[in-house]
C-alpha atoms as a PDB file:
ATOM      1  CA  MET A   1     -37.680 -25.692  -6.279  1.00  0.00           C
ATOM      2  CA  ARG A   2     -36.093 -22.301  -6.586  1.00  0.00           C
ATOM      3  CA  VAL A   3     -32.764 -21.584  -4.914  1.00  0.00           C
ATOM      4  CA  GLU A   4     -34.367 -19.222  -2.412  1.00  0.00           C
ATOM      5  CA  GLU A   5     -36.876 -21.877  -1.352  1.00  0.00           C
ATOM      6  CA  GLY A   6     -36.299 -24.626   1.194  1.00  0.00           C
ATOM      7  CA  PHE A   7     -33.457 -24.562   3.712  1.00  0.00           C
ATOM      8  CA  GLN A   8     -31.763 -21.204   4.102  1.00  0.00           C
ATOM      9  CA  GLN A   9     -28.532 -20.907   6.039  1.00  0.00           C
ATOM     10  CA  THR A  10     -28.571 -18.086   8.544  1.00  0.00           C
ATOM     11  CA  PRO A  11     -26.125 -15.398   7.356  1.00  0.00           C
ATOM     12  CA  CYS A  12     -23.149 -14.789   9.577  1.00  0.00           C
ATOM     13  CA  SER A  13     -23.535 -11.606  11.580  1.00  0.00           C
ATOM     14  CA  ASP A  14     -20.475 -10.131  13.238  1.00  0.00           C
ATOM     15  CA  ASP A  15     -21.131  -6.628  14.458  1.00  0.00           C
ATOM     16  CA  ALA A  16     -18.445  -6.832  17.150  1.00  0.00           C
ATOM     17  CA  PRO A  17     -15.367  -8.395  15.526  1.00  0.00           C
ATOM     18  CA  TYR A  18     -13.152  -7.532  18.492  1.00  0.00           C
ATOM     19  CA  THR A  19     -15.211  -7.877  21.663  1.00  0.00           C
ATOM     20  CA  SER A  20     -17.023 -11.005  20.422  1.00  0.00           C
ATOM     21  CA  ASP A  21     -13.747 -12.870  19.845  1.00  0.00           C
ATOM     22  CA  PRO A  22     -12.393 -14.244  23.156  1.00  0.00           C
ATOM     23  CA  VAL A  23      -9.407 -15.880  21.457  1.00  0.00           C
ATOM     24  CA  LEU A  24      -8.310 -12.596  19.902  1.00  0.00           C
ATOM     25  CA  GLN A  25      -8.669 -10.737  23.180  1.00  0.00           C
ATOM     26  CA  SER A  26      -6.797 -13.375  25.188  1.00  0.00           C
ATOM     27  CA  LEU A  27      -3.997 -13.372  22.623  1.00  0.00           C
ATOM     28  CA  LEU A  28      -3.682  -9.608  22.902  1.00  0.00           C
ATOM     29  CA  LYS A  29      -3.525  -9.822  26.694  1.00  0.00           C
ATOM     30  CA  ARG A  30      -0.803 -12.444  26.429  1.00  0.00           C
ATOM     31  CA  VAL A  31       1.502 -10.584  24.035  1.00  0.00           C
ATOM     32  CA  LEU A  32       1.037  -7.029  25.337  1.00  0.00           C
ATOM     33  CA  PRO A  33       2.180  -5.689  28.710  1.00  0.00           C
ATOM     34  CA  PRO A  34      -0.790  -4.612  30.879  1.00  0.00           C
ATOM     35  CA  ARG A  35      -0.038  -0.914  30.424  1.00  0.00           C
ATOM     36  CA  ILE A  36       0.025  -1.185  26.633  1.00  0.00           C
ATOM     37  CA  HIS A  37      -3.063  -3.386  26.581  1.00  0.00           C
ATOM     38  CA  ASP A  38      -5.006  -0.901  28.695  1.00  0.00           C
ATOM     39  CA  GLU A  39      -3.940   1.830  26.287  1.00  0.00           C
ATOM     40  CA  VAL A  40      -4.973   0.153  23.023  1.00  0.00           C
ATOM     41  CA  ASP A  41      -8.040  -1.803  24.169  1.00  0.00           C
ATOM     42  CA  PRO A  42     -10.429   1.201  24.228  1.00  0.00           C
ATOM     43  CA  ASP A  43      -9.315   2.227  20.742  1.00  0.00           C
ATOM     44  CA  LEU A  44      -9.905  -1.287  19.401  1.00  0.00           C
ATOM     45  CA  GLN A  45     -13.396  -1.273  20.921  1.00  0.00           C
ATOM     46  CA  ARG A  46     -14.051   2.051  19.191  1.00  0.00           C
ATOM     47  CA  PHE A  47     -12.531   0.730  15.971  1.00  0.00           C
ATOM     48  CA  GLU A  48     -14.857  -2.275  15.754  1.00  0.00           C
ATOM     49  CA  LYS A  49     -17.822   0.114  15.787  1.00  0.00           C
ATOM     50  CA  GLU A  50     -16.251   2.103  12.951  1.00  0.00           C
ATOM     51  CA  ILE A  51     -15.942  -1.098  10.919  1.00  0.00           C
ATOM     52  CA  VAL A  52     -19.714  -1.555  11.083  1.00  0.00           C
ATOM     53  CA  ARG A  53     -20.589   2.121  10.742  1.00  0.00           C
ATOM     54  CA  THR A  54     -18.048   3.255   8.118  1.00  0.00           C
ATOM     55  CA  VAL A  55     -16.097   0.406   6.542  1.00  0.00           C
ATOM     56  CA  ARG A  56     -18.945  -1.893   5.553  1.00  0.00           C
ATOM     57  CA  PRO A  57     -20.936   0.776   3.669  1.00  0.00           C
ATOM     58  CA  LEU A  58     -17.754   1.759   1.806  1.00  0.00           C
ATOM     59  CA  SER A  59     -17.028  -1.881   1.063  1.00  0.00           C
ATOM     60  CA  GLU A  60     -20.354  -2.168  -0.748  1.00  0.00           C
ATOM     61  CA  LEU A  61     -19.282   0.692  -3.047  1.00  0.00           C
ATOM     62  CA  ALA A  62     -15.948  -0.888  -3.994  1.00  0.00           C
ATOM     63  CA  TYR A  63     -15.630  -2.573  -7.372  1.00  0.00           C
ATOM     64  CA  PRO A  64     -12.712  -3.668  -9.593  1.00  0.00           C
ATOM     65  CA  PRO A  65     -10.637  -0.980 -11.359  1.00  0.00           C
ATOM     66  CA  SER A  66     -10.543  -0.326 -15.076  1.00  0.00           C
ATOM     67  CA  VAL A  67      -8.004   1.199 -17.460  1.00  0.00           C
ATOM     68  CA  THR A  68      -8.689   3.625 -20.304  1.00  0.00           C
ATOM     69  CA  GLN A  69      -5.686   3.353 -22.588  1.00  0.00           C
ATOM     70  CA  TYR A  70      -6.803   5.788 -25.326  1.00  0.00           C
ATOM     71  CA  ASN A  71      -8.959   8.906 -25.377  1.00  0.00           C
ATOM     72  CA  GLN A  72     -11.466   9.875 -28.068  1.00  0.00           C
ATOM     73  CA  TRP A  73      -8.638  11.304 -30.206  1.00  0.00           C
ATOM     74  CA  GLY A  74      -6.678   8.074 -30.243  1.00  0.00           C
ATOM     75  CA  GLN A  75      -4.048   9.430 -27.876  1.00  0.00           C
ATOM     76  CA  ARG A  76      -2.487   7.135 -25.274  1.00  0.00           C
ATOM     77  CA  VAL A  77      -3.633   8.272 -21.832  1.00  0.00           C
ATOM     78  CA  ASP A  78      -3.471   5.154 -19.588  1.00  0.00           C
ATOM     79  CA  THR A  79      -6.024   6.444 -17.095  1.00  0.00           C
ATOM     80  CA  LEU A  80      -6.699   4.163 -14.149  1.00  0.00           C
ATOM     81  CA  HIS A  81     -10.224   4.366 -12.704  1.00  0.00           C
ATOM     82  CA  THR A  82     -10.931   3.265  -9.143  1.00  0.00           C
ATOM     83  CA  SER A  83     -14.230   3.187  -7.296  1.00  0.00           C
ATOM     84  CA  GLU A  84     -15.538   5.578  -4.678  1.00  0.00           C
ATOM     85  CA  GLY A  85     -15.580   2.752  -2.163  1.00  0.00           C
ATOM     86  CA  TRP A  86     -11.938   1.853  -2.811  1.00  0.00           C
ATOM     87  CA  ARG A  87     -10.815   5.447  -2.363  1.00  0.00           C
ATOM     88  CA  GLY A  88     -12.908   5.780   0.778  1.00  0.00           C
ATOM     89  CA  LEU A  89     -11.439   2.629   2.311  1.00  0.00           C
ATOM     90  CA  LYS A  90      -7.921   3.853   1.612  1.00  0.00           C
ATOM     91  CA  ALA A  91      -8.654   7.213   3.240  1.00  0.00           C
ATOM     92  CA  PHE A  92     -10.197   5.474   6.253  1.00  0.00           C
ATOM     93  CA  VAL A  93      -7.098   3.332   6.816  1.00  0.00           C
ATOM     94  CA  GLN A  94      -4.879   6.407   6.562  1.00  0.00           C
ATOM     95  CA  LYS A  95      -6.992   8.361   9.061  1.00  0.00           C
ATOM     96  CA  GLU A  96      -6.937   5.434  11.476  1.00  0.00           C
ATOM     97  CA  GLY A  97      -3.139   5.429  11.292  1.00  0.00           C
ATOM     98  CA  ILE A  98      -2.802   1.744  10.472  1.00  0.00           C
ATOM     99  CA  ILE A  99       0.296   2.578   8.420  1.00  0.00           C
ATOM    100  CA  ALA A 100       1.410   5.401  10.727  1.00  0.00           C
ATOM    101  CA  ILE A 101       1.215   3.590  14.082  1.00  0.00           C
ATOM    102  CA  PRO A 102       4.366   1.437  13.653  1.00  0.00           C
ATOM    103  CA  TYR A 103       6.400   4.539  12.744  1.00  0.00           C
ATOM    104  CA  GLU A 104       4.967   6.803  15.436  1.00  0.00           C
ATOM    105  CA  ARG A 105       6.015   4.103  17.943  1.00  0.00           C
ATOM    106  CA  LYS A 106       3.828   5.447  20.747  1.00  0.00           C
ATOM    107  CA  GLN A 107       3.521   1.870  21.987  1.00  0.00           C
ATOM    108  CA  GLY A 108       7.238   1.215  21.542  1.00  0.00           C
ATOM    109  CA  GLU A 109       8.104  -2.218  20.199  1.00  0.00           C
ATOM    110  CA  TYR A 110       4.429  -3.196  20.482  1.00  0.00           C
ATOM    111  CA  SER A 111       3.256  -0.556  18.027  1.00  0.00           C
ATOM    112  CA  ARG A 112       3.225  -2.929  15.070  1.00  0.00           C
ATOM    113  CA  ILE A 113       1.148  -5.475  16.985  1.00  0.00           C
ATOM    114  CA  PHE A 114      -1.397  -2.714  17.593  1.00  0.00           C
ATOM    115  CA  ALA A 115      -1.441  -1.825  13.890  1.00  0.00           C
ATOM    116  CA  PHE A 116      -1.718  -5.477  12.849  1.00  0.00           C
ATOM    117  CA  MET A 117      -4.643  -5.959  15.224  1.00  0.00           C
ATOM    118  CA  LYS A 118      -6.572  -3.119  13.584  1.00  0.00           C
ATOM    119  CA  MET A 119      -5.699  -4.549  10.181  1.00  0.00           C
ATOM    120  CA  ALA A 120      -6.926  -8.011  11.184  1.00  0.00           C
ATOM    121  CA  LEU A 121     -10.225  -6.641  12.464  1.00  0.00           C
ATOM    122  CA  MET A 122     -10.906  -4.744   9.238  1.00  0.00           C
ATOM    123  CA  ASN A 123      -9.473  -7.196   6.742  1.00  0.00           C
ATOM    124  CA  GLY A 124     -12.684  -9.135   6.140  1.00  0.00           C
ATOM    125  CA  ASP A 125     -14.463  -5.975   5.016  1.00  0.00           C
ATOM    126  CA  GLY A 126     -11.473  -4.241   3.429  1.00  0.00           C
ATOM    127  CA  GLN A 127     -11.824  -5.357  -0.216  1.00  0.00           C
ATOM    128  CA  VAL A 128      -8.071  -6.137  -0.388  1.00  0.00           C
ATOM    129  CA  ILE A 129      -7.226  -2.488   0.389  1.00  0.00           C
ATOM    130  CA  PHE A 130      -4.314  -3.710   2.499  1.00  0.00           C
ATOM    131  CA  CYS A 131      -2.539  -4.955  -0.619  1.00  0.00           C
ATOM    132  CA  PRO A 132      -1.375  -1.471  -1.727  1.00  0.00           C
ATOM    133  CA  LEU A 133      -1.159  -0.278   1.858  1.00  0.00           C
ATOM    134  CA  ALA A 134       1.113  -3.167   2.817  1.00  0.00           C
ATOM    135  CA  MET A 135       3.275  -2.138  -0.143  1.00  0.00           C
ATOM    136  CA  THR A 136       3.234   1.378   1.306  1.00  0.00           C
ATOM    137  CA  ASP A 137       4.324   0.092   4.713  1.00  0.00           C
ATOM    138  CA  GLY A 138       7.197  -1.904   3.219  1.00  0.00           C
ATOM    139  CA  SER A 139       8.363   1.024   1.115  1.00  0.00           C
ATOM    140  CA  ALA A 140       8.195   3.324   4.131  1.00  0.00           C
ATOM    141  CA  ARG A 141      10.481   1.004   6.066  1.00  0.00           C
ATOM    142  CA  VAL A 142      12.990   0.959   3.188  1.00  0.00           C
ATOM    143  CA  LEU A 143      13.055   4.760   3.103  1.00  0.00           C
ATOM    144  CA  GLU A 144      13.262   4.986   6.886  1.00  0.00           C
ATOM    145  CA  LEU A 145      16.377   2.814   6.822  1.00  0.00           C
ATOM    146  CA  HIS A 146      18.042   3.959   3.606  1.00  0.00           C
ATOM    147  CA  GLY A 147      16.496   7.248   2.438  1.00  0.00           C
ATOM    148  CA  ASN A 148      18.380  10.523   2.672  1.00  0.00           C
ATOM    149  CA  SER A 149      17.058  13.524   4.579  1.00  0.00           C
ATOM    150  CA  ALA A 150      15.162  14.953   1.585  1.00  0.00           C
ATOM    151  CA  THR A 151      13.500  11.621   0.857  1.00  0.00           C
ATOM    152  CA  LYS A 152      12.424  11.245   4.465  1.00  0.00           C
ATOM    153  CA  LYS A 153      11.096  14.793   4.592  1.00  0.00           C
ATOM    154  CA  ASP A 154       9.216  14.788   1.272  1.00  0.00           C
ATOM    155  CA  VAL A 155       8.235  11.149   0.777  1.00  0.00           C
ATOM    156  CA  LEU A 156       8.444   9.117   3.987  1.00  0.00           C
ATOM    157  CA  SER A 157       6.466  11.713   5.920  1.00  0.00           C
ATOM    158  CA  ARG A 158       3.621  11.361   3.411  1.00  0.00           C
ATOM    159  CA  LEU A 159       3.710   7.572   3.278  1.00  0.00           C
ATOM    160  CA  ILE A 160       2.997   7.470   7.016  1.00  0.00           C
ATOM    161  CA  SER A 161       0.672  10.491   7.161  1.00  0.00           C
ATOM    162  CA  ARG A 162      -2.765  10.245   8.768  1.00  0.00           C
ATOM    163  CA  ASP A 163      -4.124  12.975   6.482  1.00  0.00           C
ATOM    164  CA  PRO A 164      -5.587  11.486   3.269  1.00  0.00           C
ATOM    165  CA  ALA A 165      -5.229  14.875   1.572  1.00  0.00           C
ATOM    166  CA  VAL A 166      -1.431  14.638   1.688  1.00  0.00           C
ATOM    167  CA  ALA A 167      -0.792  10.928   2.269  1.00  0.00           C
ATOM    168  CA  PHE A 168       1.026   8.897  -0.388  1.00  0.00           C
ATOM    169  CA  THR A 169       0.687   5.238  -1.219  1.00  0.00           C
ATOM    170  CA  ALA A 170       3.629   3.297  -2.613  1.00  0.00           C
ATOM    171  CA  GLY A 171       4.113   0.273  -4.814  1.00  0.00           C
ATOM    172  CA  GLN A 172       6.921  -2.253  -5.033  1.00  0.00           C
ATOM    173  CA  TRP A 173       7.817  -3.030  -8.638  1.00  0.00           C
ATOM    174  CA  MET A 174       9.898  -6.182  -8.711  1.00  0.00           C
ATOM    175  CA  THR A 175       8.325  -9.146 -10.526  1.00  0.00           C
ATOM    176  CA  GLU A 176       9.313  -9.626 -14.170  1.00  0.00           C
ATOM    177  CA  ARG A 177       8.636 -12.205 -16.877  1.00  0.00           C
ATOM    178  CA  PRO A 178      11.805 -14.355 -16.666  1.00  0.00           C
ATOM    179  CA  GLY A 179      11.891 -15.156 -12.982  1.00  0.00           C
ATOM    180  CA  GLY A 180       8.486 -14.482 -11.493  1.00  0.00           C
ATOM    181  CA  SER A 181       9.144 -13.994  -7.801  1.00  0.00           C
ATOM    182  CA  ASP A 182      12.858 -14.718  -8.348  1.00  0.00           C
ATOM    183  CA  VAL A 183      14.037 -11.113  -8.511  1.00  0.00           C
ATOM    184  CA  SER A 184      17.621 -12.193  -9.212  1.00  0.00           C
ATOM    185  CA  GLN A 185      16.585 -12.406 -12.877  1.00  0.00           C
ATOM    186  CA  THR A 186      15.602  -8.742 -13.067  1.00  0.00           C
ATOM    187  CA  GLU A 187      15.989  -7.408 -16.622  1.00  0.00           C
ATOM    188  CA  THR A 188      15.125  -3.771 -15.948  1.00  0.00           C
ATOM    189  CA  ALA A 189      18.165  -1.570 -16.493  1.00  0.00           C
ATOM    190  CA  ALA A 190      18.949   1.721 -14.782  1.00  0.00           C
ATOM    191  CA  VAL A 191      21.136   4.239 -16.590  1.00  0.00           C
ATOM    192  CA  ALA A 192      22.515   7.259 -14.763  1.00  0.00           C
ATOM    193  CA  THR A 193      21.308  10.654 -15.995  1.00  0.00           C
ATOM    194  CA  PRO A 194      23.955  13.077 -14.745  1.00  0.00           C
ATOM    195  CA  ASN A 195      22.256  15.996 -16.534  1.00  0.00           C
ATOM    196  CA  ILE A 196      19.340  15.702 -14.102  1.00  0.00           C
ATOM    197  CA  SER A 197      19.858  16.605 -10.463  1.00  0.00           C
ATOM    198  CA  SER A 198      17.612  15.416  -7.678  1.00  0.00           C
ATOM    199  CA  PRO A 199      17.622  15.992  -3.921  1.00  0.00           C
ATOM    200  CA  TYR A 200      16.695  12.339  -3.422  1.00  0.00           C
ATOM    201  CA  GLY A 201      19.904  10.864  -4.810  1.00  0.00           C
ATOM    202  CA  PRO A 202      21.592  10.244  -8.183  1.00  0.00           C
ATOM    203  CA  ALA A 203      18.959  10.289 -10.929  1.00  0.00           C
ATOM    204  CA  HIS A 204      18.559   7.289 -13.241  1.00  0.00           C
ATOM    205  CA  LYS A 205      16.377   6.313 -16.163  1.00  0.00           C
ATOM    206  CA  LEU A 206      14.776   2.889 -15.746  1.00  0.00           C
ATOM    207  CA  ASP A 207      13.902   0.790 -18.789  1.00  0.00           C
ATOM    208  CA  GLY A 208      12.098  -2.516 -18.374  1.00  0.00           C
ATOM    209  CA  PHE A 209       8.808  -4.384 -18.123  1.00  0.00           C
ATOM    210  CA  LYS A 210       7.362  -5.155 -14.715  1.00  0.00           C
ATOM    211  CA  TRP A 211       5.005  -8.088 -15.110  1.00  0.00           C
ATOM    212  CA  PHE A 212       3.341  -7.466 -11.769  1.00  0.00           C
ATOM    213  CA  SER A 213       2.713  -3.814 -10.941  1.00  0.00           C
ATOM    214  CA  SER A 214       1.524  -3.624  -7.356  1.00  0.00           C
ATOM    215  CA  ALA A 215      -0.312  -0.496  -6.204  1.00  0.00           C
ATOM    216  CA  THR A 216      -0.423   0.918  -9.725  1.00  0.00           C
ATOM    217  CA  GLU A 217      -2.382   3.973  -8.565  1.00  0.00           C
ATOM    218  CA  SER A 218       0.337   4.837  -6.065  1.00  0.00           C
ATOM    219  CA  ASN A 219       2.190   8.134  -5.908  1.00  0.00           C
ATOM    220  CA  VAL A 220       5.618   6.525  -5.612  1.00  0.00           C
ATOM    221  CA  ALA A 221       7.154   3.076  -5.908  1.00  0.00           C
ATOM    222  CA  VAL A 222      10.313   1.226  -4.982  1.00  0.00           C
ATOM    223  CA  ALA A 223      11.557  -0.519  -8.127  1.00  0.00           C
ATOM    224  CA  LEU A 224      14.359  -3.013  -8.672  1.00  0.00           C
ATOM    225  CA  ALA A 225      16.786  -2.527 -11.548  1.00  0.00           C
ATOM    226  CA  ARG A 226      20.353  -3.318 -12.536  1.00  0.00           C
ATOM    227  CA  THR A 227      23.061  -0.709 -12.877  1.00  0.00           C
ATOM    228  CA  ALA A 228      26.631  -0.844 -14.087  1.00  0.00           C
ATOM    229  CA  SER A 229      27.651  -1.135 -10.439  1.00  0.00           C
ATOM    230  CA  HIS A 230      25.283  -4.097  -9.912  1.00  0.00           C
ATOM    231  CA  PRO A 231      25.975  -6.441 -12.855  1.00  0.00           C
ATOM    232  CA  SER A 232      25.849  -9.609 -10.793  1.00  0.00           C
ATOM    233  CA  PRO A 233      22.963 -11.985 -11.549  1.00  0.00           C
ATOM    234  CA  ILE A 234      22.128 -12.138  -7.863  1.00  0.00           C
ATOM    235  CA  SER A 235      22.050  -8.423  -7.081  1.00  0.00           C
ATOM    236  CA  ALA A 236      20.022  -5.389  -8.039  1.00  0.00           C
ATOM    237  CA  ALA A 237      19.580  -1.854  -6.791  1.00  0.00           C
ATOM    238  CA  ALA A 238      16.405  -0.276  -5.427  1.00  0.00           C
ATOM    239  CA  PHE A 239      15.137   2.999  -6.886  1.00  0.00           C
ATOM    240  CA  ILE A 240      12.387   5.310  -5.764  1.00  0.00           C
ATOM    241  CA  VAL A 241      10.090   6.203  -8.651  1.00  0.00           C
ATOM    242  CA  GLY A 242       7.414   8.885  -8.531  1.00  0.00           C
ATOM    243  CA  GLU A 243       5.155  10.958 -10.708  1.00  0.00           C
ATOM    244  CA  TYR A 244       6.233  14.417  -9.580  1.00  0.00           C
ATOM    245  CA  LEU A 245       8.792  13.908  -6.852  1.00  0.00           C
ATOM    246  CA  ASP A 246      10.870  16.794  -8.121  1.00  0.00           C
ATOM    247  CA  GLU A 247       9.255  19.843  -9.746  1.00  0.00           C
ATOM    248  CA  ARG A 248      12.367  20.252 -11.901  1.00  0.00           C
ATOM    249  CA  VAL A 249      11.509  16.939 -13.535  1.00  0.00           C
ATOM    250  CA  ALA A 250       7.837  17.691 -14.111  1.00  0.00           C
ATOM    251  CA  THR A 251       7.050  14.901 -16.538  1.00  0.00           C
ATOM    252  CA  ARG A 252       4.925  11.929 -15.669  1.00  0.00           C
ATOM    253  CA  ARG A 253       7.233   8.979 -15.116  1.00  0.00           C
ATOM    254  CA  GLY A 254       6.808   6.113 -17.520  1.00  0.00           C
ATOM    255  CA  ARG A 255       3.988   3.980 -16.184  1.00  0.00           C
ATOM    256  CA  SER A 256       2.067   2.396 -19.051  1.00  0.00           C
ATOM    257  CA  PRO A 257      -0.380  -0.210 -17.719  1.00  0.00           C
ATOM    258  CA  GLN A 258      -1.012  -2.922 -20.304  1.00  0.00           C
ATOM    259  CA  ARG A 259      -3.858  -4.496 -18.341  1.00  0.00           C
ATOM    260  CA  VAL A 260      -5.930  -3.921 -15.230  1.00  0.00           C
ATOM    261  CA  PRO A 261      -3.672  -4.159 -12.142  1.00  0.00           C
ATOM    262  CA  CYS A 262      -4.527  -6.637  -9.419  1.00  0.00           C
ATOM    263  CA  CYS A 263      -4.416  -4.084  -6.608  1.00  0.00           C
END
């Protein structure tokens, strides 16, 4: 007997991930005030249709990334290739404002619940696209709390943009070989470069090996490193790293992927 013969389980069909889920809807009614619920419910009903119409076709075009480390002349290029589906899913999430909604705060303290609901509805068809976008959300919050005015204007505004043409994604570069998820064992060192000025804060050169490079295709990243002012084994400083954050430092920052990143 061939595998396609005999009993065949009926494939799961979920063309209405929001309206067909009474538990999800009752939960939303319980945690949201009536006014907020009435505001977001129509958008969630629209969004579930977009999942079927837009997200699922893009999901079928998404495949794992690859890295080209050398070109035909033997030069190191470290080019990361992503699929059309992956790029389309990322643009869709940005247009839908899933990262922007918590920072626009149109629903006040319930804005993040609204964003999480859209994320939950799409997650099954998202091909892990929320891995780099969750990194983007976390980095945006760091810059919102601790970034200076130039950083907020030039970087934060793009991390939370709804326009894929200008929107940034961000990584969080923390994990290293000695400690795994224990970032207190960070080996990466940051040395001040007083000869370089930057509107985003004191410039540093980071030297280290990040074992886990999240959101490797991102435009910027928040990286952990030690400085002379943070020598303690239980403390490290956070740095914003980017490709071309400052036109006066127009060199590609040192990202050299040794293997295909996980997301």
